[in-house]
mmCIF file of C-alpha atoms and ligand atoms in Angstrom:
data_model
loop_
_atom_site.group_PDB
_atom_site.id
_atom_site.type_symbol
_atom_site.label_atom_id
_atom_site.label_comp_id
_atom_site.label_asym_id
_atom_site.label_seq_id
_atom_site.Cartn_x
_atom_site.Cartn_y
_atom_site.Cartn_z
ATOM 1 C CA UNK A 1155 -1.795 -3.901 7.995
ATOM 2 C CA UNK A 1156 -2.394 -3.372 4.299
ATOM 3 C CA UNK A 1157 -5.566 -4.800 2.717
ATOM 4 C CA UNK A 1158 -5.752 -5.903 -0.918
ATOM 5 C CA UNK A 1159 -8.895 -6.804 -2.861
ATOM 6 C CA UNK A 1160 -8.831 -8.362 -6.329
ATOM 7 C CA UNK A 1161 -11.915 -7.886 -8.471
ATOM 8 C CA UNK A 1162 -13.151 -9.681 -11.574
ATOM 9 C CA UNK A 1163 -16.588 -10.443 -13.014
ATOM 10 C CA UNK A 1164 -17.626 -13.860 -11.698
ATOM 11 C CA UNK A 1165 -15.099 -14.243 -8.838
ATOM 12 C CA UNK A 1166 -14.531 -17.821 -9.856
ATOM 13 C CA UNK A 1167 -11.537 -17.562 -12.277
ATOM 14 C CA UNK A 1168 -9.159 -14.569 -12.295
ATOM 15 C CA UNK A 1169 -9.588 -12.829 -8.928
ATOM 16 C CA UNK A 1170 -9.630 -15.949 -6.706
ATOM 17 C CA UNK A 1171 -6.504 -17.100 -8.536
ATOM 18 C CA UNK A 1172 -4.858 -13.672 -7.888
ATOM 19 C CA UNK A 1173 -5.867 -14.003 -4.250
ATOM 20 C CA UNK A 1174 -4.326 -17.482 -4.005
ATOM 21 C CA UNK A 1175 -1.116 -16.389 -5.750
ATOM 22 C CA UNK A 1176 -0.634 -13.382 -3.482
ATOM 23 C CA UNK A 1177 -1.411 -15.362 -0.319
ATOM 24 C CA UNK A 1178 1.082 -18.001 -1.394
ATOM 25 C CA UNK A 1179 3.799 -15.407 -2.025
ATOM 26 C CA UNK A 1180 3.141 -13.775 1.350
ATOM 27 C CA UNK A 1181 3.249 -17.056 3.304
ATOM 28 C CA UNK A 1182 6.413 -18.156 1.495
ATOM 29 C CA UNK A 1183 8.152 -14.907 2.424
ATOM 30 C CA UNK A 1184 6.752 -14.898 5.979
ATOM 31 C CA UNK A 1185 4.745 -11.709 5.490
ATOM 32 C CA UNK A 1186 1.647 -11.624 7.616
ATOM 33 C CA UNK A 1187 0.806 -7.906 7.596
ATOM 34 C CA UNK A 1188 -1.109 -8.001 4.299
ATOM 35 C CA UNK A 1189 -4.747 -9.201 4.158
ATOM 36 C CA UNK A 1190 -6.053 -10.471 0.807
ATOM 37 C CA UNK A 1191 -9.539 -11.091 -0.525
ATOM 38 C CA UNK A 1192 -11.314 -11.239 -3.884
ATOM 39 C CA UNK A 1193 -14.782 -10.570 -5.241
ATOM 40 C CA UNK A 1194 -16.759 -10.172 -8.433
ATOM 41 C CA UNK A 1195 -18.836 -7.380 -9.791
ATOM 42 C CA UNK A 1196 -21.437 -9.856 -11.066
ATOM 43 C CA UNK A 1197 -23.771 -11.994 -8.992
ATOM 44 C CA UNK A 1198 -23.930 -15.139 -11.125
ATOM 45 C CA UNK A 1199 -21.707 -17.310 -8.959
ATOM 46 C CA UNK A 1200 -22.179 -16.030 -5.390
ATOM 47 C CA UNK A 1201 -21.298 -18.708 -2.828
ATOM 48 C CA UNK A 1202 -19.576 -20.986 -5.345
ATOM 49 C CA UNK A 1203 -16.068 -22.401 -5.211
ATOM 50 C CA UNK A 1204 -13.650 -21.266 -7.972
ATOM 51 C CA UNK A 1205 -14.190 -22.822 -11.448
ATOM 52 C CA UNK A 1206 -12.795 -26.395 -11.486
ATOM 53 C CA UNK A 1207 -10.336 -25.377 -14.227
ATOM 54 C CA UNK A 1208 -9.010 -22.575 -12.050
ATOM 55 C CA UNK A 1209 -8.654 -24.953 -9.092
ATOM 56 C CA UNK A 1210 -6.756 -27.406 -11.352
ATOM 57 C CA UNK A 1211 -4.487 -24.744 -12.779
ATOM 58 C CA UNK A 1212 -3.713 -23.369 -9.305
ATOM 59 C CA UNK A 1213 -2.946 -26.913 -8.142
ATOM 60 C CA UNK A 1214 -0.545 -27.443 -11.067
ATOM 61 C CA UNK A 1215 1.294 -24.357 -9.863
ATOM 62 C CA UNK A 1216 1.386 -25.464 -6.265
ATOM 63 C CA UNK A 1217 -1.416 -23.331 -4.972
ATOM 64 C CA UNK A 1218 -4.555 -24.455 -3.117
ATOM 65 C CA UNK A 1219 -7.505 -22.116 -3.413
ATOM 66 C CA UNK A 1220 -9.887 -21.560 -0.543
ATOM 67 C CA UNK A 1221 -12.513 -19.038 -1.501
ATOM 68 C CA UNK A 1222 -16.289 -18.712 -1.970
ATOM 69 C CA UNK A 1223 -17.461 -16.173 -4.555
ATOM 70 C CA UNK A 1224 -18.986 -12.954 -3.301
ATOM 71 C CA UNK A 1225 -20.089 -9.763 -4.928
ATOM 72 C CA UNK A 1226 -18.372 -6.377 -4.482
ATOM 73 C CA UNK A 1227 -20.154 -4.154 -1.936
ATOM 74 C CA UNK A 1228 -19.760 -0.447 -1.316
ATOM 75 C CA UNK A 1229 -18.135 -1.082 2.077
ATOM 76 C CA UNK A 1230 -15.206 -2.654 0.237
ATOM 77 C CA UNK A 1231 -14.116 0.876 -0.788
ATOM 78 C CA UNK A 1232 -13.597 1.683 2.917
ATOM 79 C CA UNK A 1233 -12.294 -1.670 4.050
ATOM 80 C CA UNK A 1234 -9.497 -2.155 1.494
ATOM 81 C CA UNK A 1235 -6.404 -0.085 0.691
ATOM 82 C CA UNK A 1236 -5.716 -1.506 -2.783
ATOM 83 C CA UNK A 1237 -8.619 -2.528 -5.033
ATOM 84 C CA UNK A 1238 -7.272 -4.198 -8.143
ATOM 85 C CA UNK A 1239 -9.527 -4.932 -11.096
ATOM 86 C CA UNK A 1240 -8.709 -7.616 -13.638
ATOM 87 C CA UNK A 1241 -9.890 -5.623 -16.624
ATOM 88 C CA UNK A 1242 -11.118 -2.200 -17.675
ATOM 89 C CA UNK A 1243 -14.726 -3.302 -17.786
ATOM 90 C CA UNK A 1244 -14.740 -4.349 -14.120
ATOM 91 C CA UNK A 1245 -12.772 -1.236 -13.169
ATOM 92 C CA UNK A 1246 -15.543 0.783 -14.798
ATOM 93 C CA UNK A 1247 -18.158 -1.224 -12.907
ATOM 94 C CA UNK A 1248 -16.570 -0.295 -9.559
ATOM 95 C CA UNK A 1249 -15.851 3.312 -10.516
ATOM 96 C CA UNK A 1250 -19.537 3.769 -11.300
ATOM 97 C CA UNK A 1251 -20.320 2.881 -7.647
ATOM 98 C CA UNK A 1252 -17.839 5.573 -6.468
ATOM 99 C CA UNK A 1253 -19.969 8.360 -7.893
ATOM 100 C CA UNK A 1254 -18.328 11.059 -5.745
ATOM 101 C CA UNK A 1255 -14.871 9.854 -6.720
ATOM 102 C CA UNK A 1256 -13.846 9.396 -3.106
ATOM 103 C CA UNK A 1257 -11.776 6.274 -3.592
ATOM 104 C CA UNK A 1258 -10.061 6.819 -6.940
ATOM 105 C CA UNK A 1259 -6.574 6.578 -5.361
ATOM 106 C CA UNK A 1260 -7.273 3.010 -4.251
ATOM 107 C CA UNK A 1261 -8.444 1.719 -7.613
ATOM 108 C CA UNK A 1262 -6.009 0.033 -10.026
ATOM 109 C CA UNK A 1263 -5.832 -2.294 -12.980
ATOM 110 C CA UNK A 1264 -3.932 -5.535 -12.423
ATOM 111 C CA UNK A 1265 -1.903 -4.992 -15.562
ATOM 112 C CA UNK A 1266 -0.768 -1.542 -14.467
ATOM 113 C CA UNK A 1267 1.745 -3.702 -12.577
ATOM 114 C CA UNK A 1268 2.563 -6.043 -15.519
ATOM 115 C CA UNK A 1269 6.216 -5.545 -16.459
ATOM 116 C CA UNK A 1270 5.754 -7.326 -19.806
ATOM 117 C CA UNK A 1271 2.649 -5.816 -21.252
ATOM 118 C CA UNK A 1272 1.459 -2.773 -19.328
ATOM 119 C CA UNK A 1273 -2.050 -1.561 -18.747
ATOM 120 C CA UNK A 1274 -4.311 -4.003 -20.637
ATOM 121 C CA UNK A 1275 -6.843 -6.540 -19.459
ATOM 122 C CA UNK A 1276 -6.214 -9.894 -17.827
ATOM 123 C CA UNK A 1277 -8.061 -12.039 -20.410
ATOM 124 C CA UNK A 1278 -11.210 -13.730 -19.214
ATOM 125 C CA UNK A 1279 -10.472 -17.522 -19.428
ATOM 126 C CA UNK A 1280 -14.047 -18.609 -18.637
ATOM 127 C CA UNK A 1281 -15.097 -19.260 -22.255
ATOM 128 C CA UNK A 1282 -11.638 -20.224 -23.502
ATOM 129 C CA UNK A 1283 -9.555 -23.382 -23.403
ATOM 130 C CA UNK A 1284 -7.071 -24.763 -20.864
ATOM 131 C CA UNK A 1285 -4.225 -22.760 -22.253
ATOM 132 C CA UNK A 1286 -6.045 -19.583 -21.239
ATOM 133 C CA UNK A 1287 -5.729 -20.522 -17.590
ATOM 134 C CA UNK A 1288 -1.933 -20.838 -17.597
ATOM 135 C CA UNK A 1289 -1.678 -17.599 -19.547
ATOM 136 C CA UNK A 1290 -3.757 -15.925 -16.832
ATOM 137 C CA UNK A 1291 -1.612 -17.500 -14.159
ATOM 138 C CA UNK A 1292 1.615 -16.169 -15.763
ATOM 139 C CA UNK A 1293 0.200 -12.676 -16.135
ATOM 140 C CA UNK A 1294 -0.984 -12.617 -12.499
ATOM 141 C CA UNK A 1295 2.215 -14.144 -11.130
ATOM 142 C CA UNK A 1296 4.541 -11.519 -12.608
ATOM 143 C CA UNK A 1297 2.085 -8.586 -12.052
ATOM 144 C CA UNK A 1298 1.628 -9.517 -8.384
ATOM 145 C CA UNK A 1299 5.411 -9.622 -7.921
ATOM 146 C CA UNK A 1300 5.647 -6.079 -9.229
ATOM 147 C CA UNK A 1301 2.656 -4.963 -7.198
ATOM 148 C CA UNK A 1302 4.386 -6.296 -4.044
ATOM 149 C CA UNK A 1303 7.565 -4.413 -4.896
ATOM 150 C CA UNK A 1304 5.557 -1.206 -5.170
ATOM 151 C CA UNK A 1305 3.693 -1.434 -1.895
ATOM 152 C CA UNK A 1306 6.547 -2.714 0.266
HETATM 153 P P1 4NP B 437 -13.958 -14.387 -13.840
HETATM 154 O O1 4NP B 437 -14.517 -15.215 -15.089
HETATM 155 O O2 4NP B 437 -14.573 -12.996 -13.984
HETATM 156 O O3 4NP B 437 -12.490 -14.355 -14.058
HETATM 157 O O4 4NP B 437 -14.403 -15.127 -12.599
HETATM 158 C C1 4NP B 437 -15.891 -15.343 -15.375
HETATM 159 C C2 4NP B 437 -16.652 -16.263 -14.714
HETATM 160 C C3 4NP B 437 -17.981 -16.414 -15.006
HETATM 161 C C4 4NP B 437 -18.566 -15.575 -15.965
HETATM 162 C C5 4NP B 437 -17.794 -14.663 -16.628
HETATM 163 C C6 4NP B 437 -16.442 -14.508 -16.326
HETATM 164 N N1 4NP B 437 -19.941 -15.763 -16.292
HETATM 165 O O5 4NP B 437 -20.404 -15.075 -17.232
HETATM 166 O O6 4NP B 437 -20.629 -16.553 -15.662
#
């Protein structure tokens, strides 16, 4: 059993969408040995459903989201095998909690797996328009495909 955690800031836009995309790919390919969750480094939206624009975008792409926002906790370092941050700022937020550098091997950036544009940030769509959500979806979709190829 491999365990994957996606991390963004609010846990209502990017990371719950990444969770939904990966879960959908796993169920379509009959893989049930990978556990997936998401969380945020911020606490603004704890307990909330994903942003309504995220839910709508996921729906347009055939994915139903089922997640309530939660904040990253230290135990996540131990519980998960792959901790994937949506941008460098949130990666820094988590790294700061790993002050002894015990978990560096588990920490990644989502776009380290992006075959089109490698290593940057998944843009935060929260303050942008509708187009931002499909752009985020496309980045996540192809990056998660490549992530899956690497871990399988
Ligand atoms: P997310 O987007 O990190 O992709 O969930 C955001 C959601 C909420 C806020 C920022 C980013 N906020 O500042 O409330």
